[in-house]
mmCIF file of C-alpha atoms and ligand atoms in Angstrom:
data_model
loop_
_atom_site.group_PDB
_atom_site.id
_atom_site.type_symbol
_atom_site.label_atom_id
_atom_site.label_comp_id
_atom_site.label_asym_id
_atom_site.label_seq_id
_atom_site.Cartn_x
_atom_site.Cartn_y
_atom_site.Cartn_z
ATOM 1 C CA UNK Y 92 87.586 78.976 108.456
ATOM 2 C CA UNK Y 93 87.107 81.652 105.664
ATOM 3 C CA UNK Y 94 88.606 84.615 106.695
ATOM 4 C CA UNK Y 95 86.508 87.799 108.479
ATOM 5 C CA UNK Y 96 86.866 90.437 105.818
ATOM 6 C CA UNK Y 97 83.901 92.706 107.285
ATOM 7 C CA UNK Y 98 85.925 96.404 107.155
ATOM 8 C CA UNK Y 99 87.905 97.800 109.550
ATOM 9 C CA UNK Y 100 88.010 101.576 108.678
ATOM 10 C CA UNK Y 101 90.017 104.356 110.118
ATOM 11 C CA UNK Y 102 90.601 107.991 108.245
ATOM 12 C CA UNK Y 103 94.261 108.771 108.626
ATOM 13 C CA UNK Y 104 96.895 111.105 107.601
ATOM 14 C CA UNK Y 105 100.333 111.832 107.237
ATOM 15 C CA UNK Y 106 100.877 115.479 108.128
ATOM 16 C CA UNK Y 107 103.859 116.883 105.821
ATOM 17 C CA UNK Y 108 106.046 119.767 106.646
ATOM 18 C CA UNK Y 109 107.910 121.938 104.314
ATOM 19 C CA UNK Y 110 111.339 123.149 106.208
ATOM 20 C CA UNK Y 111 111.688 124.137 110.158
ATOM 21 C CA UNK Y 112 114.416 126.775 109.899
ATOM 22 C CA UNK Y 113 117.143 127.374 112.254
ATOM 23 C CA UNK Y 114 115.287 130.669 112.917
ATOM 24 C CA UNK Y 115 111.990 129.845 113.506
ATOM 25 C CA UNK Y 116 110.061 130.234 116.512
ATOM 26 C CA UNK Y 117 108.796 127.444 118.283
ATOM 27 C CA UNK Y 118 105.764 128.931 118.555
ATOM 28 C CA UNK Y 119 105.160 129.304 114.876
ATOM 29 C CA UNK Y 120 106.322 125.776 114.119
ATOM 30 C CA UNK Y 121 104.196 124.180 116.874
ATOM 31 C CA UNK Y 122 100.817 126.642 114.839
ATOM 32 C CA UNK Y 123 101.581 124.849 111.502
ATOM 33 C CA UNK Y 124 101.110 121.626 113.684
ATOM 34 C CA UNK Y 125 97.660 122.005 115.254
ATOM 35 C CA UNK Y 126 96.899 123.990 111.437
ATOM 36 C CA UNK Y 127 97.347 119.998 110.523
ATOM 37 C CA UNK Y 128 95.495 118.917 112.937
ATOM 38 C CA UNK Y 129 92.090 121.165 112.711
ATOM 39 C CA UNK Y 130 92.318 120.405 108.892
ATOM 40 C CA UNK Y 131 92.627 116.966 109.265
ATOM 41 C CA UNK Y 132 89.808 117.007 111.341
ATOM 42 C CA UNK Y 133 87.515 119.044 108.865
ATOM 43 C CA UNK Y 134 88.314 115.978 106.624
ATOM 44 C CA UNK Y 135 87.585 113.305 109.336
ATOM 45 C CA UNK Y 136 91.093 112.151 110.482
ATOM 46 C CA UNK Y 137 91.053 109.848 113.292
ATOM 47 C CA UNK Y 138 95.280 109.858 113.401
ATOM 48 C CA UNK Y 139 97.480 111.767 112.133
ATOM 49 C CA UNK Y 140 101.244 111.436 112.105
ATOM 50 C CA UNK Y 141 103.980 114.290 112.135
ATOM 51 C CA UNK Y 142 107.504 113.760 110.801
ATOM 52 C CA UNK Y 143 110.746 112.851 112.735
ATOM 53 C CA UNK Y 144 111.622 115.623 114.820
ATOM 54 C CA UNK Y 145 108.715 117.964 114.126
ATOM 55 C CA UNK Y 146 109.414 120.258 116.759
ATOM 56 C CA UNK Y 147 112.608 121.744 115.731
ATOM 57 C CA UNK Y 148 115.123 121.798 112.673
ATOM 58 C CA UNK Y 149 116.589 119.090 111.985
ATOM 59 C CA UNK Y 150 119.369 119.737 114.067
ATOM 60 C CA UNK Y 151 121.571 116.712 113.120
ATOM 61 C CA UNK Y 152 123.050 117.763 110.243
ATOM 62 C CA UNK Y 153 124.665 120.949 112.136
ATOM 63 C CA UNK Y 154 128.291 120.718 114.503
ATOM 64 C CA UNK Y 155 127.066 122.357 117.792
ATOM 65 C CA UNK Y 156 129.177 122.512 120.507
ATOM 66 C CA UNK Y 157 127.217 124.647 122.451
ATOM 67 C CA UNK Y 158 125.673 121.674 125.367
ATOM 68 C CA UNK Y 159 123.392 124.419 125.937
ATOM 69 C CA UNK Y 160 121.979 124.661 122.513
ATOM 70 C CA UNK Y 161 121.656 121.603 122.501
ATOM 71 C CA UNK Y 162 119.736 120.905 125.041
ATOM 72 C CA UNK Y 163 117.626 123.489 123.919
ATOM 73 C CA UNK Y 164 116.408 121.713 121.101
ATOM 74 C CA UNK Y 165 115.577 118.221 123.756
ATOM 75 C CA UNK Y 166 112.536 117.275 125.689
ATOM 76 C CA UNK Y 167 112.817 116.370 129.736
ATOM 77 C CA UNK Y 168 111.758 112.506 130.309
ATOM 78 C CA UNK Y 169 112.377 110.390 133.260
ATOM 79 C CA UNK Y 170 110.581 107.321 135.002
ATOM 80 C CA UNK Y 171 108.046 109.537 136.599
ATOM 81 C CA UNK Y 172 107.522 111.395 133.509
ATOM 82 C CA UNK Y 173 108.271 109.074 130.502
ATOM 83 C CA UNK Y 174 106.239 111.501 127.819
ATOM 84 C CA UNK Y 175 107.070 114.634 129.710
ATOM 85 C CA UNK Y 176 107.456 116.551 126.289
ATOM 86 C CA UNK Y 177 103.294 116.330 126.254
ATOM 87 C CA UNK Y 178 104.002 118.526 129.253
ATOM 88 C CA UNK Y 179 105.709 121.297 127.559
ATOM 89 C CA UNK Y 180 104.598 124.649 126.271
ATOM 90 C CA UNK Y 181 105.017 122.684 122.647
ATOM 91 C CA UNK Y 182 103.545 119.391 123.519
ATOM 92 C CA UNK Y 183 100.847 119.946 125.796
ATOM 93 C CA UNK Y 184 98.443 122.076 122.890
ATOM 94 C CA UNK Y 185 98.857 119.098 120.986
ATOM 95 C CA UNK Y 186 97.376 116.600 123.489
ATOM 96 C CA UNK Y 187 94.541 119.390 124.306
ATOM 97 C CA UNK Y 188 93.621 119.874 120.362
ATOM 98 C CA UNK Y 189 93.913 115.754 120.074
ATOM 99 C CA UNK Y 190 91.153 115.591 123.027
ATOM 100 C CA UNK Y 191 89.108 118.516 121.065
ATOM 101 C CA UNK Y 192 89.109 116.703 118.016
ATOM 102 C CA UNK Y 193 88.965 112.956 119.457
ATOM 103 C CA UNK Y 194 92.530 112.470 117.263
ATOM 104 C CA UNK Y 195 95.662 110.243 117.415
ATOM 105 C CA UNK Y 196 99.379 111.350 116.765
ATOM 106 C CA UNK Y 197 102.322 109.968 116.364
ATOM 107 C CA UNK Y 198 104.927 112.976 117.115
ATOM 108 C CA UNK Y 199 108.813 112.662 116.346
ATOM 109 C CA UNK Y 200 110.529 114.141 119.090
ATOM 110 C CA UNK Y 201 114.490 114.551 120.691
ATOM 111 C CA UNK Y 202 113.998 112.706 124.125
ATOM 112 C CA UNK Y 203 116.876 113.366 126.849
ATOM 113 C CA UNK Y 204 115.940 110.933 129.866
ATOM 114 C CA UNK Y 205 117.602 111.853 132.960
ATOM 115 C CA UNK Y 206 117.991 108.707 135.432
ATOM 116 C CA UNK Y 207 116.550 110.005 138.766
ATOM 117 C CA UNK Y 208 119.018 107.813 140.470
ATOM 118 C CA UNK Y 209 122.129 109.240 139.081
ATOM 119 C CA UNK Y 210 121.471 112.266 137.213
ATOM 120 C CA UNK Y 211 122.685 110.834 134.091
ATOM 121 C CA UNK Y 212 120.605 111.535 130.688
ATOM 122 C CA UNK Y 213 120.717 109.668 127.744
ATOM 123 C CA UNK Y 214 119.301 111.222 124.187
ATOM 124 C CA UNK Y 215 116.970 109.331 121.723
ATOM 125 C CA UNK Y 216 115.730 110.081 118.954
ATOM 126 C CA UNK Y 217 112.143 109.469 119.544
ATOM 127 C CA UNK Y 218 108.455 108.935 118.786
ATOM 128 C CA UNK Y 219 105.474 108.841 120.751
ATOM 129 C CA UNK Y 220 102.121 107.964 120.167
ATOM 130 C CA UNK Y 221 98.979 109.592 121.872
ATOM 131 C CA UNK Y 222 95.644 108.241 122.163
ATOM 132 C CA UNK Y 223 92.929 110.195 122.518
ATOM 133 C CA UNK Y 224 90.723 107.638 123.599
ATOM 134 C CA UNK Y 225 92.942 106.319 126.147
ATOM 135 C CA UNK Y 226 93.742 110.310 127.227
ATOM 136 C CA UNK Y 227 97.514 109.552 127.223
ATOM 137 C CA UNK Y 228 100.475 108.397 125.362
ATOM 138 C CA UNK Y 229 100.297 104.864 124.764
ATOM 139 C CA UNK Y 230 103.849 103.986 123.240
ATOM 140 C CA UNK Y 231 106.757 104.905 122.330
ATOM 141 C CA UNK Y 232 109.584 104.085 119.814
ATOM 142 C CA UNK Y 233 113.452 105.052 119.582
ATOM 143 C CA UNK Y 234 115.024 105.311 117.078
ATOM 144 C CA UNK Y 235 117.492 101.951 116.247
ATOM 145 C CA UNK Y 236 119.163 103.397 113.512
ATOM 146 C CA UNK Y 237 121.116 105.775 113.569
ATOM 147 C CA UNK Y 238 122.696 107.511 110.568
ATOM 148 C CA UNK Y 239 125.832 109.085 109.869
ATOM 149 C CA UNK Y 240 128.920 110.190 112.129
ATOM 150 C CA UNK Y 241 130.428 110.782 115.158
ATOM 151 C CA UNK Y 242 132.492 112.940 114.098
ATOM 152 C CA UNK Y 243 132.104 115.992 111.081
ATOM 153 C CA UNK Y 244 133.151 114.914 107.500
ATOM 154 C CA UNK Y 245 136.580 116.370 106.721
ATOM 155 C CA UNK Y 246 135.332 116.972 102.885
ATOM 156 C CA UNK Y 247 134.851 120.882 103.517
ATOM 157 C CA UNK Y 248 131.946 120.905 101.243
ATOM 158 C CA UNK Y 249 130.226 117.874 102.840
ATOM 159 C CA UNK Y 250 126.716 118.304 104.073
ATOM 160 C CA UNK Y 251 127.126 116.700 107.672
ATOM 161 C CA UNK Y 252 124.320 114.297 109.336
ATOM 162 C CA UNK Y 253 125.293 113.704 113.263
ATOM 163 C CA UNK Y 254 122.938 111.625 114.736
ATOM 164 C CA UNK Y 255 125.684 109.032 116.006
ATOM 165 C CA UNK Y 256 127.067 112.194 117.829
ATOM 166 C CA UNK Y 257 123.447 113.307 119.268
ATOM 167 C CA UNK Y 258 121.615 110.291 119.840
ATOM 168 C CA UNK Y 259 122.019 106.987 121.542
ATOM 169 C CA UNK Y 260 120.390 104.313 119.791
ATOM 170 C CA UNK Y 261 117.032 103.161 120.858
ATOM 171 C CA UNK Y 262 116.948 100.254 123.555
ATOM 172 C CA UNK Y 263 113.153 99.530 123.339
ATOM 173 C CA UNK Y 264 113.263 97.055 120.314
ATOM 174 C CA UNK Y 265 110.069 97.460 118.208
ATOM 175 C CA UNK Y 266 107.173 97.406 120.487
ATOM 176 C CA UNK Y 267 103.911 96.819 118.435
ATOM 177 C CA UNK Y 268 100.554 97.744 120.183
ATOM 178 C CA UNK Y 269 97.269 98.554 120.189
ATOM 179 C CA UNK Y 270 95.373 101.795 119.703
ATOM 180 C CA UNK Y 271 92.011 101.786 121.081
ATOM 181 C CA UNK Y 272 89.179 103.439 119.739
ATOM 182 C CA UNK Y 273 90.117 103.539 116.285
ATOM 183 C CA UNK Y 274 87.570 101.556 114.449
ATOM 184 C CA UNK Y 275 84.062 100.316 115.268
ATOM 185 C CA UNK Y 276 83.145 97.182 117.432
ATOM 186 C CA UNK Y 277 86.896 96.270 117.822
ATOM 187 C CA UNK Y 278 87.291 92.777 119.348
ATOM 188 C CA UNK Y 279 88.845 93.083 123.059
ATOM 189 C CA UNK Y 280 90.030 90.154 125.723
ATOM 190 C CA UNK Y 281 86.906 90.432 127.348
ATOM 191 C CA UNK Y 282 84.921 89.654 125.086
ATOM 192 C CA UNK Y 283 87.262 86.064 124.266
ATOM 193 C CA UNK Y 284 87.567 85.298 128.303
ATOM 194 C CA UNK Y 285 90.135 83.031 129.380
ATOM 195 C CA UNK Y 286 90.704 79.703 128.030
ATOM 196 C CA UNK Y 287 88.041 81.073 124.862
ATOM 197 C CA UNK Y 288 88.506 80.974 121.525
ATOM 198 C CA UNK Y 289 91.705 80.203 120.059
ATOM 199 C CA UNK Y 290 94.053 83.356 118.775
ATOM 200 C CA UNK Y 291 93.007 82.091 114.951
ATOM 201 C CA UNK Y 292 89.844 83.551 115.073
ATOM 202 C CA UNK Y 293 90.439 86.664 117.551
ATOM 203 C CA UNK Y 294 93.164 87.588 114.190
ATOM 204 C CA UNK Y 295 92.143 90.985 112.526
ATOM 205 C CA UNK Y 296 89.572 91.646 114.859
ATOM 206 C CA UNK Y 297 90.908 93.307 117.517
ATOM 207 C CA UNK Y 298 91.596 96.909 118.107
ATOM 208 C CA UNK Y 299 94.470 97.893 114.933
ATOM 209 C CA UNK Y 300 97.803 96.497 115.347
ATOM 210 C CA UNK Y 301 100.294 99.814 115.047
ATOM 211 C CA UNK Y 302 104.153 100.049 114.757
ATOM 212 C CA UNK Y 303 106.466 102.877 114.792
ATOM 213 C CA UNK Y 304 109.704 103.552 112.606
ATOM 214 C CA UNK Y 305 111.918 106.768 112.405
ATOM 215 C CA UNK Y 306 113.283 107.549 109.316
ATOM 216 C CA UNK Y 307 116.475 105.493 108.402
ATOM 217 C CA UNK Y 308 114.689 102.368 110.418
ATOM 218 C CA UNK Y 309 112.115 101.934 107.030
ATOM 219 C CA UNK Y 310 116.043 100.617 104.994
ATOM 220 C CA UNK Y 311 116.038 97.880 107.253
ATOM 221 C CA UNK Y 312 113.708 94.778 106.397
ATOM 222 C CA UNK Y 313 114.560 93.494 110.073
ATOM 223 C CA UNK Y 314 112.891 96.111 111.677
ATOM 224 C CA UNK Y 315 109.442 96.063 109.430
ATOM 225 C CA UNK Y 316 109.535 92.179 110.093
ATOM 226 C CA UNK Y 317 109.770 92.847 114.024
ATOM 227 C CA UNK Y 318 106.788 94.910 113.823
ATOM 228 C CA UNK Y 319 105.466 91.690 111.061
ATOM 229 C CA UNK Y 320 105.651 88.933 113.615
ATOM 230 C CA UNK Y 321 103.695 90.344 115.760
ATOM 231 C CA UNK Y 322 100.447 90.653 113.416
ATOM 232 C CA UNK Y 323 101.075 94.635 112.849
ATOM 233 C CA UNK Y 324 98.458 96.519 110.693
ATOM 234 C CA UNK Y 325 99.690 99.983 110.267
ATOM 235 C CA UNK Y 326 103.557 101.074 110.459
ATOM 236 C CA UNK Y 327 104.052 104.549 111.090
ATOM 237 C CA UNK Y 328 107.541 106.483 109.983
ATOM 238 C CA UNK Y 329 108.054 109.825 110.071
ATOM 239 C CA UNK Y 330 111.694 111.036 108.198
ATOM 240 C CA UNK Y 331 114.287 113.822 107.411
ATOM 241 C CA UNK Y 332 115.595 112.392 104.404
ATOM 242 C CA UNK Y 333 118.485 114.612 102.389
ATOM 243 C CA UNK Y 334 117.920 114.958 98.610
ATOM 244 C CA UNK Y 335 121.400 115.154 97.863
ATOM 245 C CA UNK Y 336 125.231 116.351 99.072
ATOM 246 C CA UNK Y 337 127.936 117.695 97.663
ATOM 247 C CA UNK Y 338 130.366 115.072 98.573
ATOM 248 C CA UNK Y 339 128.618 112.318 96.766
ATOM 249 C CA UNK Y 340 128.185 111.592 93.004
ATOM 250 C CA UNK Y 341 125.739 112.496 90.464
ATOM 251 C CA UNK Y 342 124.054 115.733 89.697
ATOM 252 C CA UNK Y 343 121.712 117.239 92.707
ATOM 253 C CA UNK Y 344 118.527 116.130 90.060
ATOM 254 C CA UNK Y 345 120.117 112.528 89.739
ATOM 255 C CA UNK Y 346 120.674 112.233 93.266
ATOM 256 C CA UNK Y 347 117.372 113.443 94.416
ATOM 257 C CA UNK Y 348 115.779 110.886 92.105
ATOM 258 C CA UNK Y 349 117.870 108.233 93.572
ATOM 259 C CA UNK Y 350 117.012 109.065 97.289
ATOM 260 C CA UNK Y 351 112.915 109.370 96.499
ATOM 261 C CA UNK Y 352 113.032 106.016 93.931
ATOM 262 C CA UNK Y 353 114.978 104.125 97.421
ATOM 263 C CA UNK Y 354 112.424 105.984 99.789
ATOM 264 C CA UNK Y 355 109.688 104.488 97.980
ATOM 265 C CA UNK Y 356 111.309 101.367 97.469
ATOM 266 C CA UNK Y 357 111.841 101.108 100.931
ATOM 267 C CA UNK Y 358 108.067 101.872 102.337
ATOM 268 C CA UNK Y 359 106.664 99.856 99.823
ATOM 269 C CA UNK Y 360 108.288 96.888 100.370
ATOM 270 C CA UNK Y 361 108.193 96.852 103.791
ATOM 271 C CA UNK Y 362 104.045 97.398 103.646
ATOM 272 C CA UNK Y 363 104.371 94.441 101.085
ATOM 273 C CA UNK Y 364 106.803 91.882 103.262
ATOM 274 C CA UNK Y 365 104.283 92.261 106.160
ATOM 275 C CA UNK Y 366 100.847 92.908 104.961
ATOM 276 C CA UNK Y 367 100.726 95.903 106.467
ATOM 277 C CA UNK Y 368 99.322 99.747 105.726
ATOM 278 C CA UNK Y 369 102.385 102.470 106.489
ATOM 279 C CA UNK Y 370 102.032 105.577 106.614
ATOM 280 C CA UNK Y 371 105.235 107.597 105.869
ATOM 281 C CA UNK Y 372 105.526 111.903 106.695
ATOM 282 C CA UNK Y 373 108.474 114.205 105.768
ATOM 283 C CA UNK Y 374 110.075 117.274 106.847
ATOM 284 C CA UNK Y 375 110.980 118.528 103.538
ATOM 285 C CA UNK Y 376 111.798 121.627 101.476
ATOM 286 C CA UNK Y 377 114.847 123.864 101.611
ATOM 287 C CA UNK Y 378 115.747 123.916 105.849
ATOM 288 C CA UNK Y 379 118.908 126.040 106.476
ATOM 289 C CA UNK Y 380 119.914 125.659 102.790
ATOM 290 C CA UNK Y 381 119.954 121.914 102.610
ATOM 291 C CA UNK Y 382 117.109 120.042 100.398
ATOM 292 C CA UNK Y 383 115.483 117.053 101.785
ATOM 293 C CA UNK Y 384 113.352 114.698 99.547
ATOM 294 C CA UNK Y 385 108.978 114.930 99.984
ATOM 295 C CA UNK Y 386 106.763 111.929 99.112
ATOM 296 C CA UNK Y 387 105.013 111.750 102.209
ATOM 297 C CA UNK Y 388 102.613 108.682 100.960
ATOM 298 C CA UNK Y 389 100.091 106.476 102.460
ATOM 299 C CA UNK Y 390 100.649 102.559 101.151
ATOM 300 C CA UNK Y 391 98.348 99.420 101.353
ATOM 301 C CA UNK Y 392 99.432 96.030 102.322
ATOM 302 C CA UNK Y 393 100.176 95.203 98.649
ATOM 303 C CA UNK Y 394 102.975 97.761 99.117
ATOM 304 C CA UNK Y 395 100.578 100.300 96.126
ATOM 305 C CA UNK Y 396 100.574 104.066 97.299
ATOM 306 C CA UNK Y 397 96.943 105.121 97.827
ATOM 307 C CA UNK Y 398 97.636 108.977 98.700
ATOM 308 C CA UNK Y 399 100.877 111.053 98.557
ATOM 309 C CA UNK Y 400 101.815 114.408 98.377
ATOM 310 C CA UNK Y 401 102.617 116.672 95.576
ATOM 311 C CA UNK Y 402 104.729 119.724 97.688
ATOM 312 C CA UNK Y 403 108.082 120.446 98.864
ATOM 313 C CA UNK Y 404 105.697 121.979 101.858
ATOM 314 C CA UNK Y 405 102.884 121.906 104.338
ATOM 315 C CA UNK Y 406 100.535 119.262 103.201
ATOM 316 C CA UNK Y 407 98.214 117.018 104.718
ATOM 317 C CA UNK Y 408 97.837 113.024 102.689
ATOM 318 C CA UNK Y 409 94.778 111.669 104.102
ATOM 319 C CA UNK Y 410 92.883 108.689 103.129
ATOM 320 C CA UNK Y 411 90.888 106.368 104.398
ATOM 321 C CA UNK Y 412 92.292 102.534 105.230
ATOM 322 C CA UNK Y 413 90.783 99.190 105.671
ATOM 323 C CA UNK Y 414 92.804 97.804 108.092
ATOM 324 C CA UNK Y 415 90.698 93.863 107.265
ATOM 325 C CA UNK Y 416 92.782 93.993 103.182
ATOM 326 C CA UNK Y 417 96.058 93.057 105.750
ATOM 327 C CA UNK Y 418 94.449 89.755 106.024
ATOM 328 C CA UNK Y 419 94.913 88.424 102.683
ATOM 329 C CA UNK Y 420 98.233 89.206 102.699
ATOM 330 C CA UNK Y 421 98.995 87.717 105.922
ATOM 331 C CA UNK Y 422 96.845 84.593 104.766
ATOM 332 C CA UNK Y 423 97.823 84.033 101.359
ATOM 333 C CA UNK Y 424 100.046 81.588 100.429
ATOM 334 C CA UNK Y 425 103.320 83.529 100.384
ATOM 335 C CA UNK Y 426 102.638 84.444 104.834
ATOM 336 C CA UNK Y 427 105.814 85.490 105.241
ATOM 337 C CA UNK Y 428 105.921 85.356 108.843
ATOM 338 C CA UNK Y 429 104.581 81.785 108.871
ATOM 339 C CA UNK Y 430 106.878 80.254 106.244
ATOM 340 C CA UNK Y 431 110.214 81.766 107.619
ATOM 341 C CA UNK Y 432 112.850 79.391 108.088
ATOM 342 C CA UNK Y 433 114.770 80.085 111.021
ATOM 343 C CA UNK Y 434 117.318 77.230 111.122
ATOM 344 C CA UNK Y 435 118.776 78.494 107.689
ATOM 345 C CA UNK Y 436 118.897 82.208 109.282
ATOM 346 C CA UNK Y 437 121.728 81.959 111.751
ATOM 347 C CA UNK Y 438 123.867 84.677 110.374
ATOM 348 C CA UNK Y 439 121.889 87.148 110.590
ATOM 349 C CA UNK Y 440 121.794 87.360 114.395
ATOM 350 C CA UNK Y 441 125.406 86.380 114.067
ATOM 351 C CA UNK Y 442 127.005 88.973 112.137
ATOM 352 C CA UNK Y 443 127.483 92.528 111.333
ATOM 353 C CA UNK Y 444 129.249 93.939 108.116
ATOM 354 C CA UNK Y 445 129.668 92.004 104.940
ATOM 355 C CA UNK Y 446 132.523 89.437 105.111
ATOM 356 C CA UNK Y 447 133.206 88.387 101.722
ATOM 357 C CA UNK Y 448 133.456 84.714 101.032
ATOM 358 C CA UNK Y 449 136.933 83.152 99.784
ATOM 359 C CA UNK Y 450 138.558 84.526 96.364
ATOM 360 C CA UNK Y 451 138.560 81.097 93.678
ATOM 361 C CA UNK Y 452 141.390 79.823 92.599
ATOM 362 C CA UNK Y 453 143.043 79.465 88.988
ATOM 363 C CA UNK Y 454 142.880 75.771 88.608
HETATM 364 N N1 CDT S 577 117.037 111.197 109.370
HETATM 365 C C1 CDT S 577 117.543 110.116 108.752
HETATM 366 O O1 CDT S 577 117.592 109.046 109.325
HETATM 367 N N2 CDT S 577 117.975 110.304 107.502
HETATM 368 C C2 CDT S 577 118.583 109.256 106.721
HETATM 369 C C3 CDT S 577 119.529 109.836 105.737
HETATM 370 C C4 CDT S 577 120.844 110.016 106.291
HETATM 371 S S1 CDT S 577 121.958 110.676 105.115
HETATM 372 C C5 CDT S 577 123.429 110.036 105.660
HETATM 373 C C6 CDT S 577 117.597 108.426 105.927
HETATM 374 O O2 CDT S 577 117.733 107.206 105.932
HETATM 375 O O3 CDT S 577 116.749 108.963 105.247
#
């Protein structure tokens, strides 16, 4: 059956933001936010995304040993309140300008769940995404992996990043799902009824197919190809990415090129390997006297960038997406979900770190 290429359009964008400094307010952080969001709007944004950890600096790369400023820079979840942070001074304006402006977010976040049971927490680094349609938060990512140390760098001039020390890795896998209300005349079960057609022809016609990342996640190919097998349309990664550090080699310049040529490398590849729009947003700039890279970009399926930004700042990326141009690629002859070969894969589920293979001998 030829495939249904009638467009599937949704106006999205990737909300950049220069730094969040030690020192600033919460207040003034969380305006700059909503300032995204009413602009966005003027330019017809359905969905908008914010960076990793848009609430706060990007505590990580500082040694606290304070537990209570730490926990000052967390958000309260629990079983009764799994998105409590839309509950919070900072997080509930954002769901009440999203309702205003009939708008979608994805918002990076520091979770601390707290186990009613036992009173234990357990910190994620974390992403949520709100529907505005649905009136509540309809999924949410942690963060798999997790950068950096446990422990500070000895190197006294090393820039540090502790999110091993902050964070537990994510336990939710990579949970794709739907986002209702995104584009016009979206297929749903309903319509199908049980025992209906077959899932060939319900393919790209649903309501869009979205996956989250947070920042070092969009390295690993695993993780975009979790999100691939299950038919995703749009990934969505918000990062903190450092330009460069004094304990590694090459000039700050050289280095900075390096980390935005393996950003890009990274996010377009992945949109390429799974037919799949991305839309990537930094926290970048100069925050607390550490550079981080920019190139907040949108990307097609064919892993091109249609829209990216130009600042080290506050900028909004919009453009406007097709979500039925993922259907060639997950049609065409390379499919790389259908063709995989998983009896030849075995060691990839079997083994972590590199193990060399033997040395060759002289004769
Ligand atoms: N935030 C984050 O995950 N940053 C990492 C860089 C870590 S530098 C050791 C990234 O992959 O961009």
């Amino acid at each position: 059956m030829a495939p249904d290429r009638t467009p599937r359009l949704v106006t999205v964008a990737a909300a950049q933001l220069g730094p969040n400094n030690k020192d600033a307010p919460r207040e003034a952080i969380l305006a700059r936010l909503l300032k995204h969001m009413d602009d966005a709007a003027a330019q017809g944004v359905r969905l908008i995304a914010f960076p990793e950890l848009a609430l706060t600096t990007f505590f990580p790369v500082m040694l606290l040993r304070d537990a209570d400023e730490v926990a000052g820079y967390f958000e309260p979840a629990s079983a009764s309140r799994p998105y409590g942070v839309l509950e919070t001074p900072h997080g509930r304006p954002l769901v009440d300008k999203a309702n205003a402006l009939g708008m979608d977010f994805y918002l990076g976040y520091a979770e601390r769940w707290v186990d009613a049971d036992d009173g234990t927490s357990t910190d994620y680094n974390t992403t949520l995404y709100y529907s505005a349609a649905a009136g509540r938060a309809v999924a949410k990512y942690r963060k798999v992996h997790l950068p950096g140390t446990v422990e500070p760098l000895a190197d006294p001039r090393a820039y540090q990043q502790l999110e091993k020390r902050y964070f537990t890795p994510g336990n939710l896998g990579f949970p794709a799902f739907r986002a209702p209300g995104l584009v016009e005349g979206a297929l749903k079960a309903d319509d199908v009824g049980v025992g209906g057609a077959g899932q060939g022809s319900t393919e790209g016609k649903g309501d869009p197919i979205l996956g989250m990342l947070i920042c070092n996640d969009r390295r690993w190919p695993e993780a975009w190809r979790s999100y691939g097998l299950q038919g995703v349309e749009l990934v969505i990664e918000g990062y903190n990415t450092t330009a460069w550090a004094p304990q590694y080699d090459g000039t700050p310049e050289q280095q900075t090129a390096d980390a935005d040529f393996h950003h890009r490398l990274s996010c377009q590849a992945g949109s390429y390997h799974n037919a799949a729009w991305s839309i990537n947003v930094g926290k970048c700039g100069e925050e607390n006297g550490q550079w981080m890279i920019g190139g907040s970009m949108i990307i097609d399926p064919n892993g091109r960038v249609v829209a990216e930004s130009k600042t080290l700042d506050d900028e909004l990326v919009v453009a406007t997406i097709d979500l039925s141009l993922c259907r060639k690629g997950k049609e065409r002859v390379f499919n790389f979900e259908k063709h995989r070969r998983l009896d030849q894969y075995g060691i990839i589920l079997e083994q972590v770190g590199a193990k060399e293979i033997p040395l060759l001998s002289r004769s």
